[in-house]
CSV table of C-alpha atoms in Angstrom, one decimal:
chain,number,residue,atom,x,y,z
A,11,MET,CA,-7.2,5.4,-11.0
A,12,SER,CA,-7.0,6.3,-7.3
A,13,LYS,CA,-10.0,7.0,-5.1
A,14,LYS,CA,-11.3,10.6,-4.9
A,15,LYS,CA,-10.3,12.4,-1.8
A,16,ASP,CA,-12.9,13.2,0.9
A,17,THR,CA,-12.9,16.9,0.3
A,18,PHE,CA,-16.1,18.9,0.8
A,19,MET,CA,-16.2,19.9,-2.9
A,20,ASN,CA,-15.7,16.3,-4.1
A,21,MET,CA,-18.5,15.0,-2.0
A,22,VAL,CA,-20.9,17.7,-3.1
A,23,ILE,CA,-20.1,17.3,-6.7
A,24,SER,CA,-20.3,13.5,-6.8
A,25,LEU,CA,-23.7,13.3,-5.0
A,26,PHE,CA,-25.0,16.2,-7.2
A,27,VAL,CA,-24.0,14.4,-10.4
A,28,ILE,CA,-25.5,11.1,-9.2
A,29,THR,CA,-28.8,12.6,-8.3
A,30,ILE,CA,-29.0,14.5,-11.6
A,31,ILE,CA,-28.4,11.4,-13.6
A,32,SER,CA,-30.8,9.3,-11.6
A,33,GLY,CA,-33.5,12.1,-11.7
A,34,PHE,CA,-33.3,12.3,-15.5
A,35,SER,CA,-33.3,8.6,-16.1
A,36,LEU,CA,-36.4,8.2,-13.8
A,37,GLY,CA,-38.1,11.0,-15.6
A,38,TYR,CA,-37.4,9.2,-18.9
A,39,VAL,CA,-38.7,5.8,-17.7
A,40,ASN,CA,-41.8,7.5,-16.2
A,41,GLN,CA,-42.6,9.0,-19.6
A,42,LEU,CA,-42.2,5.6,-21.2
A,43,THR,CA,-44.5,3.8,-18.8
A,44,GLU,CA,-47.1,6.5,-18.1
A,45,GLN,CA,-49.4,5.4,-20.9
A,46,PRO,CA,-49.1,1.7,-20.4
A,47,ILE,CA,-49.9,2.1,-16.7
A,48,LYS,CA,-53.1,4.1,-17.6
A,49,ASP,CA,-54.1,1.5,-20.2
A,50,ALA,CA,-53.5,-1.4,-17.7
A,51,LYS,CA,-55.8,0.3,-15.1
A,52,VAL,CA,-58.6,0.9,-17.6
A,53,ALA,CA,-58.3,-2.6,-19.0
A,54,LYS,CA,-58.6,-4.0,-15.5
A,55,LYS,CA,-61.7,-2.0,-14.8
A,56,THR,CA,-63.3,-2.9,-18.1
A,57,ASN,CA,-62.7,-6.6,-17.5
A,58,ALA,CA,-64.3,-6.4,-14.1
A,59,ILE,CA,-67.3,-4.6,-15.6
A,60,LYS,CA,-67.7,-7.1,-18.4
A,61,LEU,CA,-67.8,-9.9,-15.8
A,62,VAL,CA,-70.6,-8.3,-13.7
A,63,LEU,CA,-72.9,-6.6,-16.2
A,64,PRO,CA,-75.3,-8.0,-18.8
A,65,ASP,CA,-74.1,-7.5,-22.4
A,66,PHE,CA,-73.5,-3.8,-23.2
A,67,ASP,CA,-72.2,-1.8,-26.1
A,68,ASN,CA,-71.1,1.5,-24.6
A,69,ASN,CA,-67.9,2.3,-22.8
A,70,PRO,CA,-68.8,2.3,-19.1
A,71,VAL,CA,-65.4,3.5,-18.0
A,72,GLU,CA,-66.0,6.7,-19.9
A,73,ASP,CA,-69.6,7.0,-18.8
A,74,VAL,CA,-68.7,6.7,-15.1
A,75,VAL,CA,-71.0,8.6,-12.7
A,76,LEU,CA,-69.6,9.6,-9.3
A,77,ILE,CA,-72.2,9.7,-6.5
A,78,LYS,CA,-71.7,11.6,-3.3
A,79,SER,CA,-72.9,9.6,-0.4
A,80,GLU,CA,-73.5,10.7,3.2
A,81,ASN,CA,-72.4,7.2,4.5
A,82,ILE,CA,-68.8,7.2,3.3
A,83,ASN,CA,-66.2,9.9,2.6
A,84,ASP,CA,-65.3,8.9,-0.9
A,85,SER,CA,-67.7,9.3,-3.7
A,86,ILE,CA,-69.0,6.0,-5.1
A,87,GLU,CA,-68.2,5.0,-8.7
A,88,VAL,CA,-71.1,3.8,-10.8
A,89,TYR,CA,-70.6,2.4,-14.3
A,90,PRO,CA,-73.8,2.3,-16.3
A,91,GLY,CA,-74.2,-0.1,-19.1
A,92,PHE,CA,-76.3,0.4,-22.3
A,93,ALA,CA,-77.2,-1.8,-25.2
A,94,ASN,CA,-78.7,0.0,-28.2
A,95,ASN,CA,-79.2,3.1,-25.9
A,96,GLU,CA,-81.3,1.0,-23.6
A,97,PHE,CA,-80.3,0.9,-19.9
A,98,VAL,CA,-79.3,-2.7,-19.1
A,99,GLY,CA,-77.8,-2.2,-15.6
A,100,ALA,CA,-74.9,-0.7,-13.7
A,101,ALA,CA,-71.8,-1.8,-12.0
A,102,VAL,CA,-71.4,-0.2,-8.6
A,103,ILE,CA,-68.3,-0.2,-6.4
A,104,GLY,CA,-69.4,-1.2,-2.9
A,105,SER,CA,-67.0,-1.2,0.0
A,106,SER,CA,-67.0,-2.0,3.7
A,107,GLU,CA,-64.4,-1.2,6.3
A,108,LYS,CA,-65.6,-4.0,8.5
A,109,GLY,CA,-63.7,-6.9,7.0
A,110,PHE,CA,-61.5,-9.0,9.2
A,111,SER,CA,-58.5,-7.0,8.1
A,112,GLY,CA,-60.0,-3.8,7.0
A,113,LEU,CA,-61.3,-2.8,3.6
A,114,VAL,CA,-63.3,-5.1,1.4
A,115,LYS,CA,-64.0,-3.6,-2.1
A,116,LEU,CA,-66.5,-5.2,-4.5
A,117,MET,CA,-67.9,-4.5,-7.9
A,118,ILE,CA,-71.5,-5.4,-8.0
A,119,GLY,CA,-73.4,-5.5,-11.2
A,120,PHE,CA,-77.2,-4.8,-11.0
A,121,LYS,CA,-79.7,-5.5,-13.8
A,122,ALA,CA,-82.0,-2.6,-14.6
A,123,SER,CA,-84.6,-4.4,-12.4
A,124,GLY,CA,-82.3,-4.3,-9.4
A,125,GLU,CA,-81.4,-7.9,-9.4
A,126,ILE,CA,-77.7,-8.8,-8.9
A,127,GLN,CA,-76.1,-10.0,-12.1
A,128,ASN,CA,-72.7,-10.9,-10.7
A,129,ILE,CA,-70.2,-9.8,-8.1
A,130,GLU,CA,-66.5,-9.4,-8.5
A,131,VAL,CA,-64.0,-8.9,-5.6
A,132,LEU,CA,-61.7,-6.0,-6.3
A,133,GLU,CA,-59.7,-5.7,-3.1
A,134,GLN,CA,-59.6,-7.6,0.2
A,135,LYS,CA,-57.1,-8.5,2.8
A,136,GLU,CA,-59.0,-11.3,4.5
A,137,THR,CA,-57.4,-14.4,6.0
A,138,PRO,CA,-56.0,-16.7,3.2
A,139,GLY,CA,-58.0,-19.9,3.0
A,140,LEU,CA,-60.9,-18.6,5.1
A,141,GLY,CA,-62.1,-15.1,4.2
A,142,THR,CA,-60.5,-15.2,0.7
A,143,LYS,CA,-63.1,-17.9,-0.2
A,144,MET,CA,-65.5,-15.0,-0.8
A,145,LYS,CA,-64.1,-15.2,-4.3
A,146,ASP,CA,-65.2,-18.8,-4.8
A,147,GLU,CA,-68.1,-19.7,-7.0
A,148,LYS,CA,-69.9,-21.5,-4.2
A,149,PHE,CA,-70.2,-18.3,-2.1
A,150,LEU,CA,-70.9,-15.9,-5.0
A,151,ALA,CA,-73.6,-18.2,-6.5
A,152,GLN,CA,-76.1,-17.5,-3.7
A,153,PHE,CA,-76.2,-13.8,-4.6
A,154,ARG,CA,-76.9,-14.1,-8.4
A,155,ASP,CA,-80.3,-13.2,-9.7
A,156,LYS,CA,-81.4,-12.1,-6.2
A,157,ASN,CA,-83.0,-8.7,-5.6
A,158,PRO,CA,-81.7,-7.3,-2.3
A,159,SER,CA,-85.0,-5.6,-1.6
A,160,THR,CA,-86.5,-9.1,-1.0
A,161,TYR,CA,-83.3,-11.0,-0.3
A,162,ASN,CA,-81.8,-10.2,3.1
A,163,LEU,CA,-78.0,-9.7,2.6
A,164,LYS,CA,-77.2,-10.3,6.2
A,165,VAL,CA,-75.7,-13.7,7.2
A,166,LYS,CA,-78.0,-16.3,8.7
A,167,LYS,CA,-76.6,-15.7,12.2
A,168,ASP,CA,-77.9,-12.1,12.0
A,169,GLY,CA,-81.3,-13.1,10.7
A,170,GLY,CA,-80.4,-12.8,7.0
A,171,GLU,CA,-80.4,-15.4,4.2
A,172,VAL,CA,-76.7,-15.6,3.3
A,173,ASP,CA,-74.7,-18.8,4.1
A,174,ALA,CA,-71.6,-17.4,5.8
A,175,LEU,CA,-68.2,-18.7,4.9
A,176,THR,CA,-66.9,-21.3,7.3
A,177,GLY,CA,-64.7,-19.6,9.9
A,178,ALA,CA,-65.1,-16.2,8.3
A,179,THR,CA,-68.4,-14.8,9.5
A,180,ILE,CA,-66.9,-11.3,9.8
A,181,SER,CA,-65.7,-11.4,6.2
A,182,SER,CA,-69.1,-12.6,5.1
A,183,ARG,CA,-70.8,-9.7,7.0
A,184,ALA,CA,-68.5,-7.2,5.4
A,185,PHE,CA,-69.3,-8.7,2.0
A,186,GLY,CA,-73.0,-8.4,2.6
A,187,GLU,CA,-72.6,-4.8,3.9
A,188,ALA,CA,-70.7,-3.7,0.9
A,189,THR,CA,-73.3,-5.3,-1.4
A,190,GLN,CA,-76.2,-3.7,0.5
A,191,MET,CA,-74.5,-0.3,0.3
A,192,ALA,CA,-74.0,-0.6,-3.4
A,193,PHE,CA,-77.7,-1.6,-3.8
A,194,ASP,CA,-78.9,1.3,-1.8
A,195,GLU,CA,-77.0,3.8,-3.9
A,196,PHE,CA,-78.0,2.0,-7.1
A,197,MET,CA,-81.7,2.3,-6.2
A,198,LYS,CA,-81.4,5.9,-5.1
A,199,ASN,CA,-79.8,7.0,-8.3
A,200,LYS,CA,-81.3,4.6,-10.8
A,201,GLU,CA,-83.5,7.2,-12.5
A,202,ASN,CA,-80.5,9.5,-13.2
A,203,LEU,CA,-78.5,6.6,-14.6
A,204,LYS,CA,-81.0,5.6,-17.2
A,205,THR,CA,-80.4,8.4,-19.7
A,206,PRO,CA,-77.1,8.0,-21.7
A,207,LYS,CA,-74.8,10.9,-21.3
A,208,ASN,CA,-74.4,11.7,-25.0
B,240,MET,CA,-5.4,-9.4,-9.2
B,241,ALA,CA,-9.1,-9.2,-10.0
B,242,GLU,CA,-8.5,-11.2,-13.2
B,243,THR,CA,-7.4,-14.2,-11.2
B,244,VAL,CA,-10.8,-14.4,-9.6
B,245,ASN,CA,-12.4,-17.7,-10.8
B,246,GLN,CA,-15.6,-16.5,-12.4
B,247,THR,CA,-17.3,-19.9,-12.2
B,248,GLN,CA,-16.7,-20.0,-8.5
B,249,ASN,CA,-17.7,-16.4,-8.2
B,250,PHE,CA,-21.1,-17.2,-9.9
B,251,LEU,CA,-21.7,-20.4,-7.9
B,252,LYS,CA,-21.0,-19.0,-4.5
B,253,GLY,CA,-24.2,-17.0,-4.5
B,254,ILE,CA,-26.3,-20.1,-5.1
B,255,VAL,CA,-24.7,-22.5,-2.7
B,256,LYS,CA,-21.9,-21.5,-0.4
B,257,GLU,CA,-23.0,-18.0,0.3
B,258,ASN,CA,-26.7,-18.3,-0.5
B,259,PRO,CA,-28.2,-15.1,0.7
B,260,ILE,CA,-31.3,-16.7,2.3
B,261,PHE,CA,-30.3,-20.1,3.5
B,262,VAL,CA,-26.7,-19.4,4.5
B,263,MET,CA,-26.4,-15.7,5.2
B,264,LEU,CA,-30.0,-15.1,6.2
B,265,LEU,CA,-30.1,-11.7,4.6
B,266,GLY,CA,-33.2,-9.9,3.2
B,267,MET,CA,-35.6,-11.7,5.5
B,268,CYS,CA,-38.4,-9.0,5.1
B,269,PRO,CA,-39.4,-9.8,1.5
B,270,THR,CA,-38.5,-13.5,2.1
B,271,LEU,CA,-41.1,-13.9,4.8
B,272,GLY,CA,-43.5,-11.4,3.5
B,273,VAL,CA,-44.3,-12.3,-0.1
B,274,THR,CA,-43.6,-16.1,-0.4
B,275,SER,CA,-47.2,-17.2,0.1
B,276,SER,CA,-47.1,-18.6,-3.4
B,277,ALA,CA,-44.4,-19.9,-5.8
B,278,SER,CA,-45.2,-17.3,-8.4
B,279,ASN,CA,-45.0,-14.4,-5.9
B,280,GLY,CA,-41.6,-15.7,-4.7
B,281,LEU,CA,-40.3,-16.0,-8.3
B,282,GLY,CA,-41.6,-12.5,-9.2
B,283,MET,CA,-40.0,-10.9,-6.1
B,284,GLY,CA,-36.7,-12.8,-6.8
B,285,VAL,CA,-36.5,-11.7,-10.4
B,286,ALA,CA,-37.3,-8.1,-9.5
B,287,THR,CA,-34.6,-8.1,-6.8
B,288,MET,CA,-32.1,-9.9,-9.1
B,289,PHE,CA,-32.5,-7.2,-11.8
B,290,VAL,CA,-31.9,-4.4,-9.2
B,291,LEU,CA,-28.9,-6.3,-7.8
B,292,ILE,CA,-27.2,-6.9,-11.1
B,293,MET,CA,-27.7,-3.3,-12.3
B,294,SER,CA,-26.7,-1.7,-9.1
B,295,ASN,CA,-23.6,-4.0,-8.8
B,296,ILE,CA,-22.5,-3.0,-12.3
B,297,VAL,CA,-23.1,0.8,-11.8
B,298,VAL,CA,-21.5,0.8,-8.4
B,299,SER,CA,-18.4,-1.0,-9.6
B,300,LEU,CA,-18.1,1.5,-12.6
B,301,VAL,CA,-18.3,4.6,-10.5
B,302,LYS,CA,-16.5,3.3,-7.4
B,303,ASN,CA,-13.4,5.5,-8.0
B,304,GLN,CA,-15.4,8.7,-8.5
B,305,ILE,CA,-17.2,8.5,-5.2
B,306,PRO,CA,-15.4,9.8,-2.1
B,307,SER,CA,-15.6,7.1,0.6
B,308,LYS,CA,-17.4,9.3,3.1
B,309,VAL,CA,-20.5,9.7,1.0
B,310,ARG,CA,-20.4,6.2,-0.6
B,311,ILE,CA,-23.4,4.9,1.3
B,312,PRO,CA,-25.8,7.7,0.2
B,313,ALA,CA,-24.5,7.4,-3.3
B,314,PHE,CA,-25.1,3.6,-3.4
B,315,ILE,CA,-28.6,4.2,-2.0
B,316,ILE,CA,-29.5,6.7,-4.7
B,317,ILE,CA,-28.3,4.3,-7.4
B,318,ILE,CA,-30.2,1.4,-5.9
B,319,ALA,CA,-33.4,3.5,-5.3
B,320,SER,CA,-33.3,4.6,-8.9
B,321,PHE,CA,-33.3,1.1,-10.2
B,322,VAL,CA,-36.0,0.0,-7.8
B,323,THR,CA,-38.2,2.9,-8.9
B,324,ILE,CA,-37.6,1.9,-12.6
B,325,VAL,CA,-38.6,-1.8,-11.8
B,326,GLU,CA,-41.7,-0.5,-10.0
B,327,MET,CA,-42.9,1.5,-12.9
B,328,ILE,CA,-42.2,-1.3,-15.4
B,329,LEU,CA,-44.0,-3.9,-13.3
B,330,GLU,CA,-47.0,-1.6,-12.9
B,331,ALA,CA,-47.1,-0.9,-16.6
B,332,PHE,CA,-46.6,-4.4,-18.0
B,333,VAL,CA,-47.3,-7.0,-15.2
B,334,PRO,CA,-50.0,-5.2,-13.1
B,335,PHE,CA,-51.1,-8.5,-11.6
B,336,LEU,CA,-47.7,-9.1,-10.1
B,337,TYR,CA,-47.5,-5.5,-9.1
B,338,GLU,CA,-50.6,-5.8,-7.0
B,339,GLN,CA,-49.5,-9.0,-5.4
B,340,LEU,CA,-46.1,-7.7,-4.3
B,341,GLY,CA,-47.5,-4.3,-3.3
B,342,ILE,CA,-45.4,-2.5,-0.7
B,343,PHE,CA,-42.5,-5.0,-1.0
B,344,ILE,CA,-41.4,-3.6,-4.4
B,345,PRO,CA,-40.4,-0.2,-3.0
B,346,LEU,CA,-38.9,-2.0,0.0
B,347,ILE,CA,-36.3,-3.6,-2.3
B,348,VAL,CA,-34.4,-0.4,-1.7
B,349,VAL,CA,-33.7,-1.4,1.9
B,350,ASN,CA,-33.0,-5.1,1.1
B,351,CYS,CA,-29.7,-5.6,2.8
B,352,ILE,CA,-28.5,-8.1,0.2
B,353,ILE,CA,-28.3,-5.4,-2.4
B,354,LEU,CA,-26.5,-2.8,-0.3
B,355,GLY,CA,-24.4,-5.6,1.2
B,356,ARG,CA,-23.2,-6.7,-2.2
B,357,ALA,CA,-22.6,-3.1,-3.4
B,358,GLU,CA,-20.4,-2.5,-0.3
B,359,ALA,CA,-18.7,-5.8,0.1
B,360,PHE,CA,-18.2,-6.8,-3.5
B,361,ALA,CA,-19.0,-4.3,-6.2
B,362,SER,CA,-17.0,-1.4,-4.6
B,363,LYS,CA,-13.9,-3.5,-4.7
B,364,ASN,CA,-14.1,-5.5,-8.0
B,365,ASN,CA,-14.4,-4.7,-11.7
B,366,ALA,CA,-17.7,-4.5,-13.6
B,367,LEU,CA,-17.6,-8.0,-15.1
B,368,SER,CA,-17.0,-9.8,-11.7
B,369,SER,CA,-19.7,-7.6,-10.1
B,370,LEU,CA,-22.1,-8.6,-12.8
B,371,ILE,CA,-21.4,-12.3,-12.3
B,372,ASP,CA,-21.6,-11.8,-8.5
B,373,GLY,CA,-25.0,-10.1,-8.9
B,374,LEU,CA,-26.2,-12.8,-11.2
B,375,GLY,CA,-25.2,-15.6,-8.8
B,376,MET,CA,-26.5,-13.9,-5.7
B,377,GLY,CA,-29.7,-12.9,-7.5
B,378,LEU,CA,-30.3,-16.5,-8.7
B,379,GLY,CA,-29.6,-17.8,-5.3
B,380,PHE,CA,-32.1,-15.4,-3.8
B,381,THR,CA,-34.7,-16.2,-6.6
B,382,LEU,CA,-34.3,-20.0,-6.2
B,383,ALA,CA,-34.6,-19.7,-2.4
B,384,LEU,CA,-37.8,-17.6,-2.6
B,385,THR,CA,-39.3,-19.8,-5.2
B,386,ILE,CA,-38.6,-23.0,-3.2
B,387,LEU,CA,-40.0,-21.4,-0.1
B,388,GLY,CA,-43.0,-20.1,-1.9
B,389,ALA,CA,-43.6,-23.5,-3.6
B,390,THR,CA,-43.4,-25.3,-0.3
B,391,ARG,CA,-45.9,-23.0,1.4
B,392,GLU,CA,-48.2,-23.0,-1.6
B,393,ILE,CA,-48.2,-26.9,-1.8
B,394,LEU,CA,-48.8,-27.4,1.9
B,395,GLY,CA,-51.1,-24.4,2.5
B,396,ASN,CA,-53.2,-24.2,-0.7
B,397,GLY,CA,-52.7,-27.6,-2.4
B,398,SER,CA,-51.5,-25.9,-5.6
B,399,LEU,CA,-48.3,-25.0,-7.4
B,400,PHE,CA,-47.9,-21.9,-9.5
B,401,GLY,CA,-51.6,-21.5,-9.2
B,402,LEU,CA,-52.5,-25.0,-10.5
B,403,LYS,CA,-54.6,-26.8,-7.9
B,404,PHE,CA,-54.0,-30.5,-7.5
B,405,VAL,CA,-56.3,-31.3,-4.6
B,406,ALA,CA,-60.1,-31.3,-4.5
B,407,GLU,CA,-61.8,-27.9,-4.3
B,408,ASN,CA,-63.0,-28.3,-0.8
B,409,ALA,CA,-60.1,-30.3,0.6
B,410,ASN,CA,-58.6,-29.2,3.9
B,411,THR,CA,-55.1,-27.9,3.5
B,412,PHE,CA,-52.6,-26.6,6.1
B,413,ILE,CA,-53.8,-23.1,6.0
B,414,LEU,CA,-51.2,-22.2,8.6
B,415,PHE,CA,-48.5,-22.4,5.9
B,416,ILE,CA,-49.9,-19.4,3.9
B,417,LEU,CA,-50.3,-17.4,7.1
B,418,PRO,CA,-47.3,-15.4,8.5
B,419,PRO,CA,-46.2,-18.0,11.1
B,420,GLY,CA,-46.0,-20.6,8.3
B,421,ALA,CA,-43.3,-18.5,6.6
B,422,PHE,CA,-41.1,-18.8,9.7
B,423,ILE,CA,-41.7,-22.5,10.1
B,424,ALA,CA,-41.1,-23.4,6.4
B,425,LEU,CA,-38.0,-21.1,6.3
B,426,ALA,CA,-36.5,-22.8,9.4
B,427,TYR,CA,-37.0,-26.3,8.1
B,428,LEU,CA,-35.7,-25.4,4.6
B,429,THR,CA,-32.6,-23.8,6.1
B,430,VAL,CA,-31.9,-26.9,8.1
B,431,LEU,CA,-32.4,-29.1,5.0
B,432,PHE,CA,-30.2,-26.9,2.9
B,433,ASN,CA,-27.4,-26.8,5.3
B,434,LYS,CA,-27.6,-30.5,6.0
B,435,VAL,CA,-27.3,-31.3,2.3
B,436,THR,CA,-24.5,-28.8,1.7
B,437,ALA,CA,-22.6,-30.0,4.8
B,438,LYS,CA,-22.7,-33.6,3.5
B,439,THR,CA,-21.4,-32.7,0.0
B,440,ALA,CA,-18.6,-30.6,1.4
B,441,LYS,CA,-17.1,-33.5,3.2
């Protein structure tokens, strides 16, 4: 078979056919993967919530409460947890733009009393080996079971009580700021969260 | 004529003689960008290999239907379709890897190895040879990325495929996981690779 000639019609037709075929096959694959992608995202969130909240028996992803805040543009996601219709705490997404390379996004689990149950790092672009150590047990342990109303979340250098990561004071500051923001929103909205939606 | 091409040689050239990373130095953007760990390198390599093989086959099948003046846009559409498919599949079934590789998955579209093979090989050879060429080149790329990723992970993090073998607080060469470490490691590995292959060629 010889090569098609470079006529205008040939060029238009061949590109048209190729784009049609590729468009249809992409649409087909998109249909196949749409549900698994959604499931994967929900599973990831549920796992993070399980790590930071005390035991719960509801579905926090479905009960999500969006809170408008004057401090940041996006609304803040809060996932309340209930056990036997009793409010056990809430997982709050806290974020700070002041990380060493921008956004630091955390999920902070608060007990009903306001103490921190656990913190999970969702997104960060900090320096590998320095700021990324915020995921390490050693750094996270100092926040557990602390109530931010009595425990100053600032790093020691700024008059707080947090041991900053070696060589990553800025990352530690952003971490504290994100946690503080989540705590403030949690305390402000605690009463509304306590009643189950259904 | 195409039948006389020695398929074994066709396959092996991508791994050794024309290795896309260590010999041709193509596709440097993902090579330097994602190889901060061995598993990232491997994942990127396999994703690229899939796109390379599929686009090679399709390009060689339709090569006679495409007028040569519009062949580059036609190739790009074919490649971009496969990249988008890979992206959706990764997001659905390996979300962890999808997050790690991030922007570098859509960037496979502009990886010059893929367009280079489509233009230099697949548009001149039959589908079987193109498949084997894609397989060889893809494996060469994957191997190079995994070795580079492993080197950087061992030196920079004291671990391999996520398994740590040094003490938790041990000091490692953090430089190697940072961007400059990618250049340094790549340079030394290229020297090593060419030294070894030059010796065996004699």
